[in-house]
């Protein structure tokens, strides 16, 4: 996949906790995820359709 250059954090990352977040980078066929506190460490990658299904399942979960 190479090193994505389009990393982005969640819009829910506020000023106080902006470093405690995951970042994602989308490519046409893969989605990469990394820890924003240690961006140089390991990156996880998933097939784009699998990651989309995962996010959609999270959205369907009830919120406390």
XYZ file of C-alpha atoms in Angstrom:
64
model
C 0.000 0.000 0.000
C 2.867 2.392 0.562
C 2.738 5.248 3.034
C -0.494 7.222 2.715
C -0.113 10.982 2.791
C -3.751 11.789 3.486
C -4.038 10.879 7.179
C -6.999 12.416 8.996
C -8.314 12.362 12.555
C -11.870 12.061 13.702
C -13.860 15.269 13.869
C -14.617 14.222 17.465
C -10.980 14.808 18.476
C -11.100 18.008 20.469
C -8.289 20.244 21.674
C -7.915 18.423 25.003
C -7.785 14.901 23.620
C -6.643 15.456 20.053
C -3.568 13.298 20.542
C -5.567 10.317 21.815
C -7.126 9.270 18.581
C -6.750 6.992 15.633
C -6.095 8.371 12.183
C -7.236 6.846 8.916
C -6.063 7.176 5.353
C -8.180 5.992 2.446
C -6.900 4.527 -0.781
C -9.031 3.118 -3.591
C -8.724 -0.487 -2.403
C -7.408 -0.265 1.186
C -7.932 1.748 4.363
C -5.007 2.300 6.732
C -5.308 2.992 10.464
C -2.654 4.238 12.892
C -2.388 5.572 16.440
C -2.009 9.350 16.375
C 0.192 9.250 19.494
C 2.775 7.078 17.720
C 2.324 7.624 13.975
C 5.704 6.125 13.060
C 4.802 2.732 14.530
C 2.857 -0.064 12.869
C -0.080 0.701 10.610
C -3.036 -1.621 10.130
C -4.569 -1.923 6.685
C -7.897 -3.393 5.670
C -9.688 -3.937 2.375
C -11.844 -0.853 1.806
C -15.178 -2.759 1.696
C -14.395 -4.523 5.001
C -13.546 -1.251 6.727
C -16.706 0.401 5.388
C -18.806 -2.503 6.716
C -17.073 -2.194 10.111
C -17.790 1.550 10.376
C -21.416 1.054 9.313
C -21.854 -1.625 12.001
C -20.434 0.781 14.609
C -22.902 3.454 13.549
C -25.794 1.058 14.173
C -24.733 0.428 17.779
C -26.771 2.203 20.467
C -25.008 5.136 22.124
C -24.990 5.434 25.934
